mmCIF file of C-alpha atoms and ligand atoms in Angstrom:
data_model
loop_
_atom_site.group_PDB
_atom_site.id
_atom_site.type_symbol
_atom_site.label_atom_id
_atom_site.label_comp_id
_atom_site.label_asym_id
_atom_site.label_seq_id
_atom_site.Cartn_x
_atom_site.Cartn_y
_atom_site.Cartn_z
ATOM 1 C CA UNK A 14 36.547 -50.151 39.799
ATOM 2 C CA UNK A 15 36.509 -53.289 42.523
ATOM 3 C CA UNK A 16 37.891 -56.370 40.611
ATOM 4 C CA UNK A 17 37.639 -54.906 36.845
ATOM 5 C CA UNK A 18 40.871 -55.387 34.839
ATOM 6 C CA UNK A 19 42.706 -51.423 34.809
ATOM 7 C CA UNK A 20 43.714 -50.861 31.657
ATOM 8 C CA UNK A 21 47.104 -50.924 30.984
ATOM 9 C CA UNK A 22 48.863 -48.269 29.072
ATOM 10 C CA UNK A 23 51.851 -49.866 27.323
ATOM 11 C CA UNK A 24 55.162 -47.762 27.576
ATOM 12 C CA UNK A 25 57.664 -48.040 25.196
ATOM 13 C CA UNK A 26 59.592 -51.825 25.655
ATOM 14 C CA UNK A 27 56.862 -53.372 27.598
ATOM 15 C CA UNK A 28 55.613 -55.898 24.301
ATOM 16 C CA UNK A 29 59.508 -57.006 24.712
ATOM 17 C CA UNK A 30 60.262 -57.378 28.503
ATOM 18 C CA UNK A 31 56.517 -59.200 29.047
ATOM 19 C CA UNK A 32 57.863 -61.522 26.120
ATOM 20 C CA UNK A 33 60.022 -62.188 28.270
ATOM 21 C CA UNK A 34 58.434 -62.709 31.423
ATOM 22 C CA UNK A 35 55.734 -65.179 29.640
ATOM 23 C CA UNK A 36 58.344 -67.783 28.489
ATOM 24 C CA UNK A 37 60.240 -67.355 32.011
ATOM 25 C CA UNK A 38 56.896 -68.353 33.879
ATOM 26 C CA UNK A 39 55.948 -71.023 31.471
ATOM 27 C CA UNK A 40 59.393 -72.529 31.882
ATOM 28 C CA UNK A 41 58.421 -72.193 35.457
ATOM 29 C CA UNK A 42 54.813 -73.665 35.263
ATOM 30 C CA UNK A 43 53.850 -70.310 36.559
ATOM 31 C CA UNK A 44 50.800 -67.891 35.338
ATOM 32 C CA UNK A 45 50.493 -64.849 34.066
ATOM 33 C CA UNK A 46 48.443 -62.331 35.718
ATOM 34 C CA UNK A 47 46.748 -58.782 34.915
ATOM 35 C CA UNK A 48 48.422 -57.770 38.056
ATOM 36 C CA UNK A 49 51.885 -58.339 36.987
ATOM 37 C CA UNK A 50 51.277 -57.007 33.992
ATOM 38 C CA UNK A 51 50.192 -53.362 35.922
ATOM 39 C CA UNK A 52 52.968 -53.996 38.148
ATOM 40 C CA UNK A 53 55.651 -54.484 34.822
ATOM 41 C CA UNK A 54 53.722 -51.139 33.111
ATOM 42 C CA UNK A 55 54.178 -48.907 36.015
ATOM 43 C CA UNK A 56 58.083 -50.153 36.684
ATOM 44 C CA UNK A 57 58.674 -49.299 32.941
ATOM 45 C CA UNK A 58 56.714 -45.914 32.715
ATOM 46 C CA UNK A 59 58.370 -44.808 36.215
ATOM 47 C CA UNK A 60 61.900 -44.858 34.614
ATOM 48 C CA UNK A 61 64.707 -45.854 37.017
ATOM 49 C CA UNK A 62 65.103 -46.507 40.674
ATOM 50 C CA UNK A 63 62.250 -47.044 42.169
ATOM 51 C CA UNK A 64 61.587 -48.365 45.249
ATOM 52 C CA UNK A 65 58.908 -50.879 46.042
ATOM 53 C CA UNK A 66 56.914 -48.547 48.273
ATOM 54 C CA UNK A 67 57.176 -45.733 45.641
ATOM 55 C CA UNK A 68 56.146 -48.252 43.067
ATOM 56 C CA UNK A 69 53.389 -49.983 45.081
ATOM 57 C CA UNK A 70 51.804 -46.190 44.970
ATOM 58 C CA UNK A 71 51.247 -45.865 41.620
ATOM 59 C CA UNK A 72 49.962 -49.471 41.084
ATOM 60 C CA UNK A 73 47.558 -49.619 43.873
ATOM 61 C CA UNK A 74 46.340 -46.075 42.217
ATOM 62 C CA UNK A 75 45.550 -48.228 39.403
ATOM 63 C CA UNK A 76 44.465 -51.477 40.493
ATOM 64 C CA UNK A 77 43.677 -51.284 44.628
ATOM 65 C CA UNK A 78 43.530 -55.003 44.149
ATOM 66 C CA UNK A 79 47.356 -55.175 44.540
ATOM 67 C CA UNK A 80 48.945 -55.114 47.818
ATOM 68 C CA UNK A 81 52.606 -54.657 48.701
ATOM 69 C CA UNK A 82 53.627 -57.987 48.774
ATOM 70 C CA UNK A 83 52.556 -58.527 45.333
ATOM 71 C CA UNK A 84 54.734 -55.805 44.345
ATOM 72 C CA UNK A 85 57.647 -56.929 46.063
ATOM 73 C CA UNK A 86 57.243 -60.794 44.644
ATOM 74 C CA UNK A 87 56.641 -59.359 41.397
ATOM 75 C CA UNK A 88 59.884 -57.511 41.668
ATOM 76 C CA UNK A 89 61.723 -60.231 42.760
ATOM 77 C CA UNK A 90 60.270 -62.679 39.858
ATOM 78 C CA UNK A 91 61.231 -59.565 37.304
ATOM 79 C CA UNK A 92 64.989 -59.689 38.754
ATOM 80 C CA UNK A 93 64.834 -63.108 38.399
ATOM 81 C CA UNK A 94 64.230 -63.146 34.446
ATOM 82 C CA UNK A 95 66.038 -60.589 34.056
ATOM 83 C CA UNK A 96 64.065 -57.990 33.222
ATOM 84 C CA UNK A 97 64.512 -55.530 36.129
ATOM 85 C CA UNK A 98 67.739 -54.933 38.389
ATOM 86 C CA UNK A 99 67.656 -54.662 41.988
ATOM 87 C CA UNK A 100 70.195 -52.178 43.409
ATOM 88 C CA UNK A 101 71.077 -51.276 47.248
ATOM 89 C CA UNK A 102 72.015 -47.784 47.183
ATOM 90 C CA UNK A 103 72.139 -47.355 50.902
ATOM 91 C CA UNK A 104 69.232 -44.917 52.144
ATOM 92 C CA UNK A 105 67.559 -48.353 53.568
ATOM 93 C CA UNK A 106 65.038 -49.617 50.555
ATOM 94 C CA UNK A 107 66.419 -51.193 47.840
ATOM 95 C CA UNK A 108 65.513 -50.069 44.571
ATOM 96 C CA UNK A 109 64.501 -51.280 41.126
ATOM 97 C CA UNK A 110 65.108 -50.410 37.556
ATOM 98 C CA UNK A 111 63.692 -52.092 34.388
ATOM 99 C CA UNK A 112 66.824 -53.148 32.165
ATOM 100 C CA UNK A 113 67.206 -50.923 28.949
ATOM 101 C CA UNK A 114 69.676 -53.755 27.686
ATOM 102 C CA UNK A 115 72.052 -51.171 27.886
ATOM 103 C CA UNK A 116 74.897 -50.864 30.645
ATOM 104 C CA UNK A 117 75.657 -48.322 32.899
ATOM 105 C CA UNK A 118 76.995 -47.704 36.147
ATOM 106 C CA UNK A 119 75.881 -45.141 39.337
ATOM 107 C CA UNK A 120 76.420 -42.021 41.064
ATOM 108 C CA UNK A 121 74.596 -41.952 44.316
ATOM 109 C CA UNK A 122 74.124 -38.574 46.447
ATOM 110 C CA UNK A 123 74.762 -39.538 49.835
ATOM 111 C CA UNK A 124 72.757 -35.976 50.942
ATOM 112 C CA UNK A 125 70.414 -35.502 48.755
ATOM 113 C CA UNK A 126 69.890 -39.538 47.562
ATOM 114 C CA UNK A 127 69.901 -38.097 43.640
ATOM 115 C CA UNK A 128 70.738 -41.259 41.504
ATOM 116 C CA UNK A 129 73.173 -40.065 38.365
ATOM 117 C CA UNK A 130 73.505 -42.860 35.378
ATOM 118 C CA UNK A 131 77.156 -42.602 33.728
ATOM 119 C CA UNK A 132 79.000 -44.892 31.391
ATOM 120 C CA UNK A 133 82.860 -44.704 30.619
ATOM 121 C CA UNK A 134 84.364 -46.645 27.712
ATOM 122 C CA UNK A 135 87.942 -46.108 29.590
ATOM 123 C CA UNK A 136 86.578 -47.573 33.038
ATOM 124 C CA UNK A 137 85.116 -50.602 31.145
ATOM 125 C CA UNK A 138 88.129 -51.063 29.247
ATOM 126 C CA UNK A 139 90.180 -51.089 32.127
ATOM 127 C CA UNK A 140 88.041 -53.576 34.233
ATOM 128 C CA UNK A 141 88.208 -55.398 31.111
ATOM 129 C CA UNK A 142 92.438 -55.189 31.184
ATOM 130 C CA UNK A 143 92.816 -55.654 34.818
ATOM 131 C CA UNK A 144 90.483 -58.877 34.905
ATOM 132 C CA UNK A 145 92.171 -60.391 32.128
ATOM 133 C CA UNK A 146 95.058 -60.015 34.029
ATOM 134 C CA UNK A 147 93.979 -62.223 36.812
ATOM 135 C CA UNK A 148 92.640 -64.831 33.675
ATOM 136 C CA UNK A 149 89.423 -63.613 35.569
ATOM 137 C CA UNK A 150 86.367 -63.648 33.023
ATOM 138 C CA UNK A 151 83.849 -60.792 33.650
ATOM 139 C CA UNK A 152 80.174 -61.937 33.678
ATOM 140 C CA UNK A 153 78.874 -58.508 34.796
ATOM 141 C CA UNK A 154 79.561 -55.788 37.417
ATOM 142 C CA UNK A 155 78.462 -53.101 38.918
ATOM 143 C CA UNK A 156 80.027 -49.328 39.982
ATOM 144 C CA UNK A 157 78.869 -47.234 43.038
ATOM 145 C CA UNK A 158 80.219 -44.111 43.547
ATOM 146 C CA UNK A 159 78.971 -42.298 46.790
ATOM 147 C CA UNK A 160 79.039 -38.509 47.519
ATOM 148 C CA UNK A 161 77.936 -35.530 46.751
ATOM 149 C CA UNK A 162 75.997 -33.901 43.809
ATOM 150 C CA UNK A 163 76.588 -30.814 42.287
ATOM 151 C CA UNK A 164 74.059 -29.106 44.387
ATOM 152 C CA UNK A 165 74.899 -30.530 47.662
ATOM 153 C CA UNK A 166 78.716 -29.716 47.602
ATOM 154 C CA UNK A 167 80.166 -26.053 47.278
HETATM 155 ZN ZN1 ZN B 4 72.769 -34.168 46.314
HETATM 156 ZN ZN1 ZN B 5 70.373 -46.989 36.574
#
């Protein structure tokens, strides 16, 4: 394949999120690239938490071109515009997910490092109550809950 452009198989939000990464590096007098393009495919086809390593696999299976620290600048430019979260969920690398635009919070398996999405309209509420009582306003947050999964506790 050497320097030929690998096609690029568009999963489901990518028209959106790239949307969005064109007007953030044109605000940014930066350009676009094939690679990042790969790199913003194979983040959204993955589905959550990925790490750059695990990520840098599947692109360089694609297009060898791209080297690990492509990946991880690419990462960090899609946190930046706000396309991707970054999340340190102990376990040493951090991980990435592309944003679905719609909240939730984590479970993380300290054993077995399984990752469980959950959302709670009585735990946002709550935050919501208690930061209001501080006259605090809420921009965003984030819930970690370490321990054990259902298959790594009795
Ligand atoms: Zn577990
Ligand atoms: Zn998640």
């Amino acid at each position: 394949m050497g320097t030929s452009k690998a096609h690029i198989k568009a999963p489901p939000g990518f028209k959106e999120k790239l949307e969005i990464l064109h007007d953030y590096l044109t605000a940014h007098g930066l350009r676009n690239t094939h690679q990042r393009e790969v790199i913003l495919a194979e983040l959204l086809s993955f589905g959550q938490h990925v790490t750059t390593e695990e990520l840098w696999d599947r692109v360089k299976a694609i297009d060898s071109s791209i080297g690990y620290a492509t990946v991880y600048r690419t990462l960090r430019l899609f946190t930046e515009c706000g396309i991707a979260s970054k999340h340190d969920f102990g376990g040493g690398s951090a991980r990435f997910e592309s944003d679905s635009g719609h909240h939730h919070d984590h479970m993380i398996c300290t054993q077995c490092g399984k990752i469980i999405e959950f959302e709670n309209e009585e735990i946002e509420r709550l935050q919501d109550e208690v930061a209001a009582s501080h006259q605090f306003k809420i921009n965003s947050h984030r819930m970690e809950l370490y321990g054990l999964c259902s298959e790594c506790h009795d």
